[in-house]
Every structure is written in structure tokens, then in C-alpha cells.
C-alpha positions as a LaTeX table, in Angstrom:
\begin{tabular}{lrrr}
\hline
Residue & $x$ (\AA) & $y$ (\AA) & $z$ (\AA) \\
\hline
Met1 & 10.74 & 13.54 & 3.95 \\
Ser2 & 8.18 & 11.52 & 2.54 \\
Phe3 & 9.13 & 7.87 & 1.13 \\
Thr4 & 8.14 & 9.49 & $-2.27$ \\
Ser5 & 10.90 & 11.53 & $-2.07$ \\
Asp6 & 13.46 & 8.83 & $-0.19$ \\
Ile7 & 13.27 & 7.23 & $-3.68$ \\
Lys8 & 13.89 & 10.18 & $-5.92$ \\
Lys9 & 16.43 & 11.25 & $-4.46$ \\
Glu10 & 17.99 & 8.01 & $-4.26$ \\
Ile11 & 17.22 & 7.88 & $-8.45$ \\
Ile12 & 18.79 & 10.87 & $-8.73$ \\
Ser13 & 22.25 & 10.14 & $-6.63$ \\
Arg14 & 22.39 & 6.85 & $-8.77$ \\
Gly15 & 21.99 & 8.61 & $-12.12$ \\
Ile16 & 20.63 & 7.43 & $-15.43$ \\
Gly17 & 22.32 & 5.81 & $-18.15$ \\
Arg18 & 25.94 & 3.94 & $-17.52$ \\
Gly19 & 28.24 & 1.95 & $-19.55$ \\
Lys20 & 28.63 & 1.59 & $-23.49$ \\
Asp21 & 24.21 & 2.05 & $-23.87$ \\
Ala22 & 24.20 & 5.21 & $-21.13$ \\
Leu23 & 23.04 & 8.06 & $-24.25$ \\
Ala24 & 20.38 & 5.37 & $-25.41$ \\
Glu25 & 19.20 & 4.61 & $-21.28$ \\
Lys26 & 19.26 & 8.29 & $-20.89$ \\
Gln27 & 17.31 & 9.40 & $-23.92$ \\
Ala28 & 14.88 & 6.49 & $-22.83$ \\
Gly29 & 14.21 & 8.07 & $-19.25$ \\
Ala30 & 13.54 & 11.65 & $-20.81$ \\
Ser31 & 11.22 & 10.56 & $-23.13$ \\
Ala32 & 9.67 & 8.66 & $-20.30$ \\
Phe33 & 9.71 & 11.95 & $-18.39$ \\
Ile34 & 8.02 & 14.01 & $-20.74$ \\
Arg35 & 5.17 & 11.12 & $-21.40$ \\
Thr36 & 4.33 & 11.85 & $-17.41$ \\
Ser37 & 5.44 & 15.42 & $-17.08$ \\
Gly38 & 5.50 & 17.18 & $-19.99$ \\
Thr39 & 2.73 & 18.37 & $-22.43$ \\
Leu40 & 3.00 & 18.05 & $-26.10$ \\
Gly41 & 1.66 & 21.06 & $-29.03$ \\
Glu42 & 2.82 & 23.07 & $-31.44$ \\
Lys43 & 3.75 & 26.48 & $-32.05$ \\
Asp44 & 3.75 & 28.38 & $-35.34$ \\
Gly45 & 3.40 & 25.18 & $-37.08$ \\
Lys46 & 6.42 & 23.25 & $-35.00$ \\
Pro47 & 6.22 & 20.34 & $-32.73$ \\
Thr48 & 7.04 & 22.06 & $-29.05$ \\
Phe49 & 6.77 & 20.97 & $-25.50$ \\
Phe50 & 6.49 & 22.07 & $-21.83$ \\
Leu51 & 7.45 & 19.89 & $-18.50$ \\
Val52 & 5.92 & 20.62 & $-15.41$ \\
Ser53 & 8.23 & 19.47 & $-11.78$ \\
Glu54 & 6.74 & 20.09 & $-8.18$ \\
Arg55 & 10.65 & 19.59 & $-7.30$ \\
Glu56 & 13.66 & 21.63 & $-7.65$ \\
Asn57 & 16.42 & 18.23 & $-7.61$ \\
Val58 & 14.40 & 16.72 & $-10.23$ \\
Ala59 & 14.05 & 19.39 & $-12.49$ \\
Glu60 & 17.83 & 20.24 & $-12.06$ \\
Phe61 & 18.03 & 16.01 & $-12.27$ \\
Phe62 & 16.65 & 16.42 & $-16.16$ \\
Met63 & 17.97 & 19.31 & $-16.95$ \\
Ala64 & 21.47 & 18.26 & $-16.71$ \\
Leu65 & 19.88 & 14.91 & $-18.19$ \\
Phe66 & 18.66 & 16.52 & $-21.21$ \\
Ser67 & 21.76 & 18.58 & $-22.08$ \\
Glu68 & 23.51 & 14.82 & $-22.04$ \\
Ala69 & 21.26 & 12.83 & $-23.72$ \\
Phe70 & 20.02 & 15.38 & $-26.51$ \\
Gly71 & 22.65 & 18.26 & $-26.13$ \\
Ala72 & 19.46 & 20.13 & $-25.41$ \\
Glu73 & 19.08 & 22.90 & $-22.52$ \\
Leu74 & 15.82 & 22.97 & $-20.59$ \\
Ala75 & 15.21 & 26.23 & $-18.62$ \\
Ile76 & 12.92 & 27.28 & $-16.07$ \\
Thr77 & 10.69 & 29.88 & $-17.54$ \\
Arg78 & 7.88 & 30.01 & $-14.63$ \\
Ala79 & 7.36 & 28.90 & $-10.79$ \\
Thr80 & 3.96 & 29.19 & $-9.57$ \\
Trp81 & 1.96 & 28.04 & $-6.62$ \\
Asp82 & 0.09 & 24.82 & $-6.33$ \\
Arg83 & $-2.33$ & 24.76 & $-3.55$ \\
Met84 & $-3.17$ & 21.37 & $-3.46$ \\
Ser85 & 0.42 & 19.88 & $-3.03$ \\
Gly86 & 1.64 & 23.02 & $-1.44$ \\
Arg87 & 4.68 & 22.77 & $-3.43$ \\
Asp88 & 5.52 & 25.24 & $-6.09$ \\
Lys89 & 5.74 & 23.97 & $-10.11$ \\
Leu90 & 8.29 & 24.65 & $-12.24$ \\
Leu91 & 7.69 & 25.04 & $-15.84$ \\
Leu92 & 10.47 & 23.94 & $-17.73$ \\
Gln93 & 10.87 & 24.33 & $-21.39$ \\
Cys94 & 13.05 & 23.60 & $-24.41$ \\
Ala95 & 14.42 & 26.10 & $-26.90$ \\
Pro96 & 11.53 & 25.68 & $-30.07$ \\
Gln97 & 14.50 & 24.97 & $-32.35$ \\
Arg98 & 15.78 & 21.96 & $-30.46$ \\
Ala99 & 12.13 & 20.87 & $-29.50$ \\
Glu100 & 12.03 & 18.89 & $-32.60$ \\
Glu101 & 14.83 & 16.78 & $-32.31$ \\
Val102 & 14.66 & 15.83 & $-29.13$ \\
Leu103 & 10.84 & 14.69 & $-29.52$ \\
Thr104 & 12.58 & 12.78 & $-32.46$ \\
Lys105 & 15.22 & 11.48 & $-30.61$ \\
Ser106 & 12.58 & 10.36 & $-27.36$ \\
Arg107 & 10.59 & 8.65 & $-29.99$ \\
Ile108 & 7.66 & 10.39 & $-29.46$ \\
Leu109 & 7.68 & 12.43 & $-32.43$ \\
Lys110 & 7.15 & 10.33 & $-35.89$ \\
Lys111 & 9.35 & 11.41 & $-38.82$ \\
Thr112 & 6.46 & 12.14 & $-40.92$ \\
Gly113 & 5.22 & 14.16 & $-38.58$ \\
Gly114 & 2.63 & 13.84 & $-35.89$ \\
Phe115 & 3.08 & 12.70 & $-31.69$ \\
Lys116 & 3.25 & 8.75 & $-31.65$ \\
Glu117 & 1.12 & 7.02 & $-29.54$ \\
Gly118 & 2.73 & 4.53 & $-26.52$ \\
Ile119 & 6.48 & 3.39 & $-26.31$ \\
Ser120 & 8.51 & 2.50 & $-28.66$ \\
Ala121 & 9.72 & $-0.84$ & $-28.92$ \\
Thr122 & 13.46 & 0.39 & $-30.40$ \\
Leu123 & 13.61 & 3.38 & $-26.93$ \\
Val124 & 13.07 & 0.04 & $-24.78$ \\
Ser125 & 14.83 & $-2.72$ & $-26.70$ \\
Thr126 & 17.44 & $-3.88$ & $-24.05$ \\
Glu127 & 17.17 & $-4.30$ & $-20.27$ \\
Gly128 & 18.84 & $-1.30$ & $-19.32$ \\
Arg129 & 16.60 & 1.13 & $-21.58$ \\
Lys130 & 13.78 & $-0.45$ & $-19.58$ \\
Ile131 & 14.85 & 0.28 & $-16.42$ \\
Ala132 & 15.70 & 4.05 & $-17.40$ \\
Tyr133 & 12.28 & 3.96 & $-18.76$ \\
Ile134 & 10.91 & 2.96 & $-15.57$ \\
Leu135 & 13.10 & 5.55 & $-13.48$ \\
Gly136 & 12.28 & 8.32 & $-15.98$ \\
Ala137 & 8.72 & 7.76 & $-15.16$ \\
Phe138 & 8.74 & 7.46 & $-11.73$ \\
Leu139 & 10.79 & 10.83 & $-11.51$ \\
Gly140 & 8.02 & 12.42 & $-13.86$ \\
Gly141 & 5.04 & 10.85 & $-12.28$ \\
Gly142 & 5.46 & 8.53 & $-9.61$ \\
Ser143 & 4.29 & 8.24 & $-6.28$ \\
Cys144 & 4.78 & 5.61 & $-3.43$ \\
Ile145 & 2.51 & 5.76 & $-0.49$ \\
Val146 & 3.50 & 3.95 & 2.66 \\
Pro147 & 0.67 & 3.72 & 5.54 \\
Ser148 & 1.33 & 4.53 & 9.08 \\
Glu149 & 1.33 & 1.68 & 11.81 \\
Asn150 & $-2.78$ & 2.59 & 12.60 \\
Ala151 & $-3.75$ & 3.84 & 9.00 \\
Ser152 & $-6.43$ & 2.32 & 7.40 \\
Thr153 & $-4.82$ & 2.88 & 4.31 \\
Gly154 & $-2.80$ & 0.49 & 2.20 \\
Tyr155 & 0.50 & 0.62 & 0.34 \\
His156 & 0.28 & 2.18 & $-3.01$ \\
Leu157 & 2.90 & 2.97 & $-5.86$ \\
Glu158 & 1.62 & 4.52 & $-8.88$ \\
Phe159 & 2.80 & 6.27 & $-12.48$ \\
Val160 & 0.80 & 8.93 & $-13.51$ \\
Phe161 & 0.41 & 9.10 & $-17.77$ \\
Ser162 & $-1.43$ & 11.96 & $-20.15$ \\
Ser163 & $-2.17$ & 9.06 & $-22.86$ \\
Leu164 & $-3.50$ & 5.99 & $-21.96$ \\
Lys165 & $-1.62$ & 3.91 & $-25.15$ \\
Thr166 & 1.37 & 4.76 & $-23.12$ \\
Ala167 & $-0.16$ & 3.84 & $-19.75$ \\
Lys168 & $-0.93$ & 0.66 & $-21.37$ \\
Asp169 & 2.58 & $-0.23$ & $-22.48$ \\
Phe170 & 4.11 & 0.71 & $-19.55$ \\
Cys171 & 2.14 & $-2.08$ & $-17.84$ \\
Met172 & 3.05 & $-4.61$ & $-20.36$ \\
Leu173 & 7.00 & $-3.46$ & $-19.90$ \\
Leu174 & 6.44 & $-3.20$ & $-15.58$ \\
Ala175 & 5.35 & $-7.11$ & $-16.18$ \\
Glu176 & 8.56 & $-7.91$ & $-18.23$ \\
Phe177 & 10.28 & $-7.78$ & $-14.52$ \\
Glu178 & 6.94 & $-9.78$ & $-13.24$ \\
Leu179 & 5.44 & $-6.40$ & $-11.91$ \\
Ile180 & 1.96 & $-6.98$ & $-12.39$ \\
Ala181 & 0.03 & $-3.58$ & $-12.38$ \\
Arg182 & $-3.79$ & $-2.31$ & $-12.87$ \\
Leu183 & $-4.04$ & 0.88 & $-14.90$ \\
Thr184 & $-7.04$ & 2.73 & $-13.85$ \\
Ala185 & $-8.79$ & 6.55 & $-15.34$ \\
Arg186 & $-7.70$ & 9.94 & $-13.05$ \\
Lys187 & $-9.84$ & 12.68 & $-14.85$ \\
Glu188 & $-7.98$ & 13.22 & $-17.84$ \\
Asp189 & $-4.73$ & 11.29 & $-16.79$ \\
Ser190 & $-4.24$ & 7.26 & $-16.80$ \\
Val191 & $-2.72$ & 5.67 & $-13.50$ \\
Val192 & $-0.77$ & 3.13 & $-13.92$ \\
Tyr193 & $-0.70$ & 1.45 & $-10.05$ \\
Ile194 & 0.44 & $-1.24$ & $-7.55$ \\
Lys195 & $-1.09$ & $-1.84$ & $-4.27$ \\
Ser196 & 1.01 & $-5.25$ & $-2.97$ \\
Lys197 & 3.86 & $-4.71$ & $-0.76$ \\
Glu198 & 5.77 & $-7.53$ & $-1.92$ \\
Gln199 & 5.22 & $-6.08$ & $-5.62$ \\
Ile200 & 6.24 & $-2.76$ & $-4.53$ \\
Ser201 & 9.28 & $-4.29$ & $-2.97$ \\
Asp202 & 10.29 & $-6.07$ & $-5.57$ \\
Phe203 & 9.71 & $-2.88$ & $-8.10$ \\
Leu204 & 12.63 & $-1.31$ & $-5.79$ \\
Ser205 & 14.84 & $-4.09$ & $-6.13$ \\
Val206 & 14.49 & $-4.09$ & $-9.94$ \\
Ile207 & 15.27 & 0.05 & $-10.03$ \\
Gly208 & 17.93 & $-0.87$ & $-7.47$ \\
Ala209 & 17.04 & 1.59 & $-4.91$ \\
Lys210 & 18.86 & $-0.23$ & $-2.23$ \\
Asn211 & 18.46 & 2.16 & 0.61 \\
Ala212 & 14.63 & 2.95 & $-0.34$ \\
Leu213 & 14.10 & $-1.04$ & $-0.47$ \\
Lys214 & 15.36 & $-1.37$ & 3.14 \\
Lys215 & 13.50 & 1.49 & 4.51 \\
Phe216 & 10.20 & 0.00 & 3.09 \\
Ser217 & 11.20 & $-3.63$ & 4.25 \\
Gly218 & 11.69 & $-1.98$ & 8.12 \\
Leu219 & 8.34 & 0.12 & 7.93 \\
Val220 & 6.26 & $-3.17$ & 6.62 \\
Glu221 & 7.71 & $-4.93$ & 9.06 \\
Lys222 & 6.75 & $-2.08$ & 11.74 \\
Arg223 & 3.34 & $-1.94$ & 10.49 \\
Asp224 & 2.85 & $-5.92$ & 10.27 \\
Glu225 & 4.02 & $-6.15$ & 13.94 \\
Ala226 & 1.43 & $-3.14$ & 14.82 \\
Asn227 & $-1.49$ & $-5.36$ & 12.91 \\
Arg228 & $-0.55$ & $-8.41$ & 14.77 \\
Asn229 & $-0.52$ & $-6.98$ & 18.10 \\
Asn230 & $-3.91$ & $-5.55$ & 17.44 \\
Arg231 & $-5.02$ & $-8.81$ & 15.94 \\
Ala232 & $-4.06$ & $-10.06$ & 19.36 \\
Gln233 & $-5.77$ & $-7.22$ & 21.31 \\
Asn234 & $-8.80$ & $-7.48$ & 19.34 \\
Cys235 & $-8.63$ & $-11.75$ & 20.00 \\
Met236 & $-8.42$ & $-11.14$ & 23.61 \\
Ser237 & $-11.02$ & $-8.51$ & 23.55 \\
Gly238 & $-13.67$ & $-10.96$ & 21.64 \\
Asn239 & $-12.51$ & $-14.10$ & 24.05 \\
Ala240 & $-13.15$ & $-11.62$ & 27.32 \\
Asp241 & $-16.26$ & $-10.70$ & 25.92 \\
Lys242 & $-17.52$ & $-14.63$ & 25.23 \\
Thr243 & $-16.37$ & $-15.03$ & 28.94 \\
Ala244 & $-18.62$ & $-12.39$ & 30.22 \\
Ile245 & $-21.13$ & $-13.98$ & 28.47 \\
Ala246 & $-20.91$ & $-17.29$ & 29.51 \\
Ser247 & $-20.70$ & $-16.16$ & 32.71 \\
Val248 & $-24.07$ & $-14.03$ & 32.69 \\
Lys249 & $-25.95$ & $-17.22$ & 31.39 \\
Gln250 & $-24.52$ & $-19.54$ & 34.28 \\
Val251 & $-25.36$ & $-16.80$ & 36.76 \\
Val252 & $-29.01$ & $-16.82$ & 35.61 \\
Ala253 & $-28.87$ & $-20.49$ & 35.05 \\
Ile254 & $-28.03$ & $-21.31$ & 38.74 \\
Gln255 & $-30.35$ & $-18.39$ & 40.17 \\
Lys256 & $-32.89$ & $-20.25$ & 38.64 \\
Leu257 & $-31.70$ & $-23.75$ & 39.94 \\
Ser258 & $-31.26$ & $-21.87$ & 43.36 \\
Glu259 & $-35.36$ & $-20.76$ & 44.07 \\
Ser260 & $-36.31$ & $-24.21$ & 43.21 \\
Glu261 & $-36.38$ & $-27.54$ & 45.16 \\
Val262 & $-33.92$ & $-28.43$ & 42.34 \\
Phe263 & $-31.30$ & $-27.10$ & 43.83 \\
Leu264 & $-31.85$ & $-29.43$ & 46.69 \\
Thr265 & $-31.10$ & $-32.63$ & 44.36 \\
Leu266 & $-28.05$ & $-31.53$ & 42.83 \\
Ser267 & $-25.02$ & $-33.84$ & 44.14 \\
Glu268 & $-21.96$ & $-31.69$ & 46.32 \\
Asp269 & $-19.99$ & $-31.13$ & 43.37 \\
Leu270 & $-23.50$ & $-29.14$ & 41.25 \\
Arg271 & $-23.60$ & $-27.28$ & 44.40 \\
Gln272 & $-20.20$ & $-26.41$ & 44.92 \\
Leu273 & $-19.60$ & $-25.40$ & 41.23 \\
Ala274 & $-22.66$ & $-23.28$ & 41.44 \\
Lys275 & $-21.56$ & $-21.46$ & 44.60 \\
Ala276 & $-18.26$ & $-20.93$ & 43.35 \\
Arg277 & $-19.99$ & $-19.31$ & 40.25 \\
Leu278 & $-22.42$ & $-17.01$ & 41.96 \\
Lys279 & $-19.33$ & $-15.77$ & 44.38 \\
Asn280 & $-17.24$ & $-15.40$ & 41.34 \\
Pro281 & $-19.20$ & $-14.44$ & 38.51 \\
Ser282 & $-16.18$ & $-12.49$ & 36.43 \\
Lys283 & $-14.14$ & $-15.46$ & 36.48 \\
Ser284 & $-13.78$ & $-17.78$ & 33.72 \\
Leu285 & $-14.12$ & $-21.76$ & 33.29 \\
Gln286 & $-10.76$ & $-22.09$ & 33.55 \\
Glu287 & $-9.92$ & $-19.95$ & 36.35 \\
Leu288 & $-12.71$ & $-21.69$ & 38.11 \\
Ala289 & $-11.17$ & $-25.28$ & 37.33 \\
Asp290 & $-7.63$ & $-24.27$ & 38.50 \\
Asp291 & $-9.53$ & $-23.44$ & 42.09 \\
Phe292 & $-11.29$ & $-27.11$ & 42.16 \\
Gly293 & $-8.69$ & $-28.55$ & 40.99 \\
Val294 & $-9.91$ & $-29.97$ & 37.83 \\
Ser295 & $-9.68$ & $-29.69$ & 34.07 \\
Lys296 & $-11.89$ & $-27.39$ & 32.18 \\
Ser297 & $-13.92$ & $-30.35$ & 30.44 \\
Cys298 & $-14.59$ & $-31.41$ & 33.80 \\
Leu299 & $-16.01$ & $-28.40$ & 35.26 \\
Asn300 & $-17.40$ & $-27.63$ & 31.58 \\
His301 & $-19.37$ & $-30.59$ & 31.86 \\
Arg302 & $-20.43$ & $-29.95$ & 35.16 \\
Met303 & $-22.06$ & $-26.26$ & 34.28 \\
Arg304 & $-23.73$ & $-27.86$ & 31.13 \\
Arg305 & $-25.75$ & $-30.13$ & 33.51 \\
Ile306 & $-26.85$ & $-27.38$ & 36.08 \\
Ile307 & $-27.63$ & $-25.28$ & 32.73 \\
Glu308 & $-29.70$ & $-28.20$ & 31.42 \\
Leu309 & $-31.39$ & $-28.82$ & 34.49 \\
Ser310 & $-32.36$ & $-24.77$ & 34.83 \\
Ser311 & $-33.99$ & $-25.24$ & 31.24 \\
Lys312 & $-36.30$ & $-28.29$ & 32.07 \\
Ile313 & $-37.40$ & $-25.84$ & 34.93 \\
Lys314 & $-38.41$ & $-23.16$ & 32.66 \\
Asp315 & $-39.53$ & $-25.79$ & 30.39 \\
Asn316 & $-41.96$ & $-27.29$ & 33.19 \\
Glu317 & $-43.30$ & $-23.57$ & 34.27 \\
Glu318 & $-44.53$ & $-22.98$ & 31.17 \\
\hline
\end{tabular}
């Protein structure tokens, strides 16, 4: 089961709309569902709409929610196979004689006729209604991707709207909960998205998805640990490469000295170091320092002296 499914399953188990304002909250959630998964139109001069859901549990949930919020029945009129998602798409339709009433109470249809753009302020006038709208939007057009440990992709939470104005208003709605979202176009849709793992965590907290938040935190920690280990290994690998390159330069310098008379003039300490490096080309300078019982800085100073003398021999030859 995907993480998106986990979140939607938890939202459904908790429901939408509680307390004295439950009816208005249910209507807000239903309105968001229409905005994210619905198609608006007219039939015989009257407004109508149909909804599409890829998840049977979501379809069943909203069939019950529409009955509670509007006293209107939704019926599954068709199921088609979507090759892209590998799922059945369920087509839900409201009885034509009830569609106008549902759209009016959802604040999608103007009293004077025609469809409204954006989110009605009345629809989300309380915190409970705002959260209900966010829940409905996620169930209808939301998804959340948590990358695996070694994946190159990042965290991604998104909501897909058919209306640009509604998507812009939704960004403002999220901002009221200090959730900063961005907006982009995807074909004919408008996508509201968040890529910060901290912001996604805050989102799960806002909607009250405690189980999903716990799982998300665990997945984030697991991936962060894997990233830390990878960085440590890369660092170690990088240091090993630097050590190997330095050792090669040192060996070349020592060989240059050994072929000249300068080698005979070296102090005992420098000669011992030169011989030790030729004998142990793969050892780090720290390991050689440990062998000699001196500090790394001391041995580094001696090695720089050897390289300096080798460089002068090269200059003289030129």
C-alpha cells in the first residue's frame, strides 16, 4: 500500500465533520472533492456534474458524505480501466434533479446561474471548515510521495485542481496553517504542491493524521540515516583517494632523489622516511607517523622537505 493510500485510509476512518458545525464541514469537504475530482457542465440547460475516483473506499466514503451533507445520492454509473495508473476509474453521478441543489450548497453554483471561480469565503469561514476542505481536496486530488532510501527523487505532496483560481485560493488556505505551497500547471490542471519534508510533516499534523505522521517521521529518519551513511562513505572514499594521490607524489619525489647525489646528503630522519614510504606506498601519513612514533605534523614537515628537494633537482635539470 502506498503512503498516499495510508493517509486517505486514515482520513476516511476519522471522517469529515464533527460537532455542531458538522453539516457545514461535510459540505466543505464535498465541495473540495467536486473541485478536485469533478467535471462541471450542463445538460438540458441545467447544471450538472460527475465525479471520478480511482479508489473504491474513497468513492464509497463520498457517496455516504453526499447523502449526509445534501441528502443527495451518488451512484456509480461506470467503471473504466486506466492503463496509466493500473486502476479502475469509478464514475460517480448525482441525480440530475439534485445536482443544482448540491452545487449551490457547495458554493460552486451562483444563485444567478453560472459556476463560481475559487473557494467561497463562507464555505471555509471556520477552522473546522478549512480543515474539512483540505481533507476533501486530498481525498479527491491529493497524493504524497515519500522517496525510498536510495531514491534520487525528493518528498512531494500535491493537490490537483481543474480551476486555476481555486488552486490559488487553496494555496492561501494552506498558508493560514503556515503551510507554504507552490503552484504549477500540468496540462489543463493546476497543481498545488509542497516539497519540504518539514512542511509535509506539518500538513499531516494539521489534518490530524497521527498514524501517517508517525510513519512519515520513521521513513524520514530512515532515509536521513541512509543519507548520512552515504555521505560518510563518500567522505571516506574521497579521503582515501586524496591519500593515494599524495602517496604517489611522495613516491615519485623520493625516486627522483634516490637517482641523484642529493639523496646521500639527506639527514637520517629524511632517509628513514623516504625508505619507509617506498616500502609502504599505500599507508597514510598518519600510519607512517605512528610507526615512527612522531606526530603527523612532524612527519608532514619532513615529507614536504623531501618534495622540496626533489623539485629543486627537477629545476636544475631543466
